[in-house]
PDB file of C-alpha atoms in Angstrom:
ATOM      1  CA  MET A   1     121.860  39.617 116.391  1.00 51.00           C
ATOM      2  CA  ALA A   2     121.642  38.218 119.977  1.00 48.00           C
ATOM      3  CA  VAL A   3     125.422  38.414 120.273  1.00 43.00           C
ATOM      4  CA  ARG A   4     125.428  42.047 119.165  1.00 47.00           C
ATOM      5  CA  SER A   5     122.678  42.866 121.674  1.00 41.00           C
ATOM      6  CA  ALA A   6     124.544  41.139 124.442  1.00 41.00           C
ATOM      7  CA  LEU A   7     127.756  42.947 123.545  1.00 37.00           C
ATOM      8  CA  ALA A   8     125.998  46.311 123.494  1.00 41.00           C
ATOM      9  CA  LEU A   9     124.397  45.598 126.837  1.00 38.00           C
ATOM     10  CA  SER A  10     127.776  44.614 128.331  1.00 38.00           C
ATOM     11  CA  LEU A  11     129.431  47.783 127.025  1.00 38.00           C
ATOM     12  CA  ALA A  12     126.553  49.939 128.302  1.00 40.00           C
ATOM     13  CA  SER A  13     127.028  48.490 131.789  1.00 39.00           C
ATOM     14  CA  LEU A  14     130.683  49.414 131.867  1.00 43.00           C
ATOM     15  CA  THR A  15     130.885  52.841 133.444  1.00 52.00           C
ATOM     16  CA  LEU A  16     133.813  54.790 134.695  1.00 65.00           C
ATOM     17  CA  ALA A  17     133.425  56.109 138.147  1.00 76.00           C
ATOM     18  CA  ALA A  18     133.224  59.895 138.225  1.00 95.00           C
ATOM     19  CA  GLN A  19     135.925  61.968 139.879  1.00 97.00           C
ATOM     20  CA  GLN A  20     135.673  65.335 141.577  1.00 98.00           C
ATOM     21  CA  VAL A  21     138.476  67.678 142.583  1.00 98.00           C
ATOM     22  CA  ILE A  22     138.735  69.796 145.699  1.00 99.00           C
ATOM     23  CA  SER A  23     141.563  72.357 145.844  1.00 98.00           C
ATOM     24  CA  VAL A  24     143.277  72.572 149.216  1.00 98.00           C
ATOM     25  CA  GLY A  25     144.911  75.734 150.441  1.00 95.00           C
ATOM     26  CA  GLN A  26     143.700  78.773 148.587  1.00 90.00           C
ATOM     27  CA  GLY A  27     143.870  80.836 151.703  1.00 90.00           C
ATOM     28  CA  LEU A  28     142.525  78.716 154.517  1.00 96.00           C
ATOM     29  CA  SER A  29     139.919  76.956 152.419  1.00 98.00           C
ATOM     30  CA  PHE A  30     138.816  73.883 150.482  1.00 98.00           C
ATOM     31  CA  LEU A  31     137.339  74.849 147.080  1.00 98.00           C
ATOM     32  CA  PRO A  32     134.607  73.829 146.741  1.00 99.00           C
ATOM     33  CA  ASN A  33     133.911  73.159 150.401  1.00 98.00           C
ATOM     34  CA  THR A  34     130.613  71.344 149.737  1.00 99.00           C
ATOM     35  CA  ILE A  35     130.032  68.667 147.099  1.00 98.00           C
ATOM     36  CA  TYR A  36     127.712  65.801 146.345  1.00 98.00           C
ATOM     37  CA  ALA A  37     129.163  62.462 145.284  1.00 98.00           C
ATOM     38  CA  ALA A  38     127.701  59.073 144.390  1.00 98.00           C
ATOM     39  CA  VAL A  39     128.898  55.737 145.640  1.00 98.00           C
ATOM     40  CA  GLY A  40     132.016  54.728 143.736  1.00 98.00           C
ATOM     41  CA  GLU A  41     133.105  58.281 142.899  1.00 98.00           C
ATOM     42  CA  THR A  42     136.583  59.390 143.811  1.00 98.00           C
ATOM     43  CA  ILE A  43     137.384  62.720 145.382  1.00 99.00           C
ATOM     44  CA  LYS A  44     140.830  64.126 144.663  1.00 98.00           C
ATOM     45  CA  PHE A  45     142.137  66.647 147.153  1.00 98.00           C
ATOM     46  CA  GLU A  46     144.725  68.699 145.212  1.00 98.00           C
ATOM     47  CA  PHE A  47     147.160  70.584 147.442  1.00 97.00           C
ATOM     48  CA  ILE A  48     147.968  73.944 145.845  1.00 95.00           C
ATOM     49  CA  THR A  49     149.877  75.481 148.746  1.00 94.00           C
ATOM     50  CA  PRO A  50     152.127  73.649 151.236  1.00 94.00           C
ATOM     51  CA  GLY A  51     151.426  72.982 154.885  1.00 96.00           C
ATOM     52  CA  HIS A  52     147.853  71.641 154.789  1.00 97.00           C
ATOM     53  CA  SER A  53     146.099  68.332 155.424  1.00 98.00           C
ATOM     54  CA  VAL A  54     142.701  66.768 154.999  1.00 98.00           C
ATOM     55  CA  ALA A  55     141.178  64.654 157.756  1.00 97.00           C
ATOM     56  CA  ALA A  56     137.751  63.105 158.384  1.00 97.00           C
ATOM     57  CA  GLY A  57     135.873  64.900 161.122  1.00 95.00           C
ATOM     58  CA  SER A  58     132.346  64.730 162.493  1.00 91.00           C
ATOM     59  CA  TYR A  59     129.426  67.119 162.508  1.00 90.00           C
ATOM     60  CA  ASP A  60     129.340  67.457 166.296  1.00 90.00           C
ATOM     61  CA  LYS A  61     133.152  67.860 166.654  1.00 88.00           C
ATOM     62  CA  PRO A  62     134.295  69.393 163.356  1.00 85.00           C
ATOM     63  CA  CYS A  63     137.952  69.959 164.338  1.00 95.00           C
ATOM     64  CA  THR A  64     138.507  66.550 165.934  1.00 93.00           C
ATOM     65  CA  PRO A  65     139.417  63.361 164.050  1.00 92.00           C
ATOM     66  CA  ALA A  66     136.391  61.166 163.330  1.00 88.00           C
ATOM     67  CA  SER A  67     136.104  58.263 165.741  1.00 80.00           C
ATOM     68  CA  ASN A  68     136.227  55.730 162.891  1.00 75.00           C
ATOM     69  CA  SER A  69     139.559  57.240 161.669  1.00 64.00           C
ATOM     70  CA  SER A  70     138.325  56.959 158.102  1.00 86.00           C
ATOM     71  CA  PHE A  71     141.052  59.139 156.484  1.00 95.00           C
ATOM     72  CA  TYR A  72     143.928  61.527 157.143  1.00 96.00           C
ATOM     73  CA  SER A  73     146.328  62.711 154.470  1.00 96.00           C
ATOM     74  CA  GLY A  74     149.137  63.898 156.743  1.00 95.00           C
ATOM     75  CA  ILE A  75     150.607  67.337 156.080  1.00 95.00           C
ATOM     76  CA  LEU A  76     151.277  67.583 152.372  1.00 93.00           C
ATOM     77  CA  ASP A  77     153.276  69.869 150.131  1.00 87.00           C
ATOM     78  CA  THR A  78     152.230  71.750 147.021  1.00 87.00           C
ATOM     79  CA  SER A  79     151.292  69.668 143.944  1.00 90.00           C
ATOM     80  CA  MET A  80     150.425  66.615 145.953  1.00 96.00           C
ATOM     81  CA  VAL A  81     147.110  64.739 145.692  1.00 97.00           C
ATOM     82  CA  TYR A  82     145.177  62.721 148.271  1.00 98.00           C
ATOM     83  CA  THR A  83     142.277  60.587 146.964  1.00 98.00           C
ATOM     84  CA  ILE A  84     139.325  58.959 148.688  1.00 98.00           C
ATOM     85  CA  THR A  85     136.571  56.772 147.302  1.00 97.00           C
ATOM     86  CA  ILE A  86     132.972  57.302 148.315  1.00 97.00           C
ATOM     87  CA  ASN A  87     131.506  54.094 149.785  1.00 96.00           C
ATOM     88  CA  ASP A  88     128.029  55.374 150.777  1.00 96.00           C
ATOM     89  CA  THR A  89     126.003  58.551 150.622  1.00 96.00           C
ATOM     90  CA  GLN A  90     126.266  59.449 154.302  1.00 96.00           C
ATOM     91  CA  PRO A  91     127.726  62.910 155.003  1.00 96.00           C
ATOM     92  CA  ILE A  92     131.532  63.052 155.250  1.00 96.00           C
ATOM     93  CA  PHE A  93     132.861  66.037 157.167  1.00 97.00           C
ATOM     94  CA  PHE A  94     136.474  66.983 156.602  1.00 98.00           C
ATOM     95  CA  TYR A  95     138.886  69.630 157.855  1.00 98.00           C
ATOM     96  CA  CYS A  96     142.495  70.729 157.823  1.00 98.00           C
ATOM     97  CA  ALA A  97     144.262  69.407 160.934  1.00 97.00           C
ATOM     98  CA  VAL A  98     147.221  71.840 160.802  1.00 97.00           C
ATOM     99  CA  ALA A  99     147.501  74.289 163.757  1.00 94.00           C
ATOM    100  CA  SER A 100     144.331  76.391 163.914  1.00 96.00           C
ATOM    101  CA  HIS A 101     143.292  76.055 160.271  1.00 98.00           C
ATOM    102  CA  CYS A 102     140.032  74.253 161.136  1.00 98.00           C
ATOM    103  CA  GLN A 103     139.138  76.807 163.775  1.00 97.00           C
ATOM    104  CA  ALA A 104     139.693  79.491 161.136  1.00 98.00           C
ATOM    105  CA  GLY A 105     137.066  77.789 158.915  1.00 97.00           C
ATOM    106  CA  MET A 106     139.055  75.342 156.808  1.00 98.00           C
ATOM    107  CA  VAL A 107     136.297  72.724 156.736  1.00 98.00           C
ATOM    108  CA  GLY A 108     134.049  71.055 154.201  1.00 98.00           C
ATOM    109  CA  VAL A 109     131.465  68.339 153.662  1.00 98.00           C
ATOM    110  CA  ILE A 110     130.663  65.658 151.071  1.00 98.00           C
ATOM    111  CA  ASN A 111     126.957  64.787 150.771  1.00 98.00           C
ATOM    112  CA  PRO A 112     125.608  67.203 153.426  1.00 97.00           C
TER     113      PRO A 112
END
């Protein structure tokens, strides 16, 4: 009985980290552009049109790379995926670094 209880407890503690998907490039947008994610979750940026990127920004300078250079996908083509893992619940601002896409509103936030 104790072995069964320990096994059940062990299996209950095994959890798969959740995953969320953000589509990149429907127009000049991220869809959705605002999400909430827990520590350990992965965020998949799925590029559906070519010629876009995803880069970490900051609240006070939304179209400038974050000072900690936390992530940048580079310019990706259609059907490519860029994945990040959430390490804390602080807000993560992101934008498209291609030409004037950010200035046109191609921005988003995780955990606003």
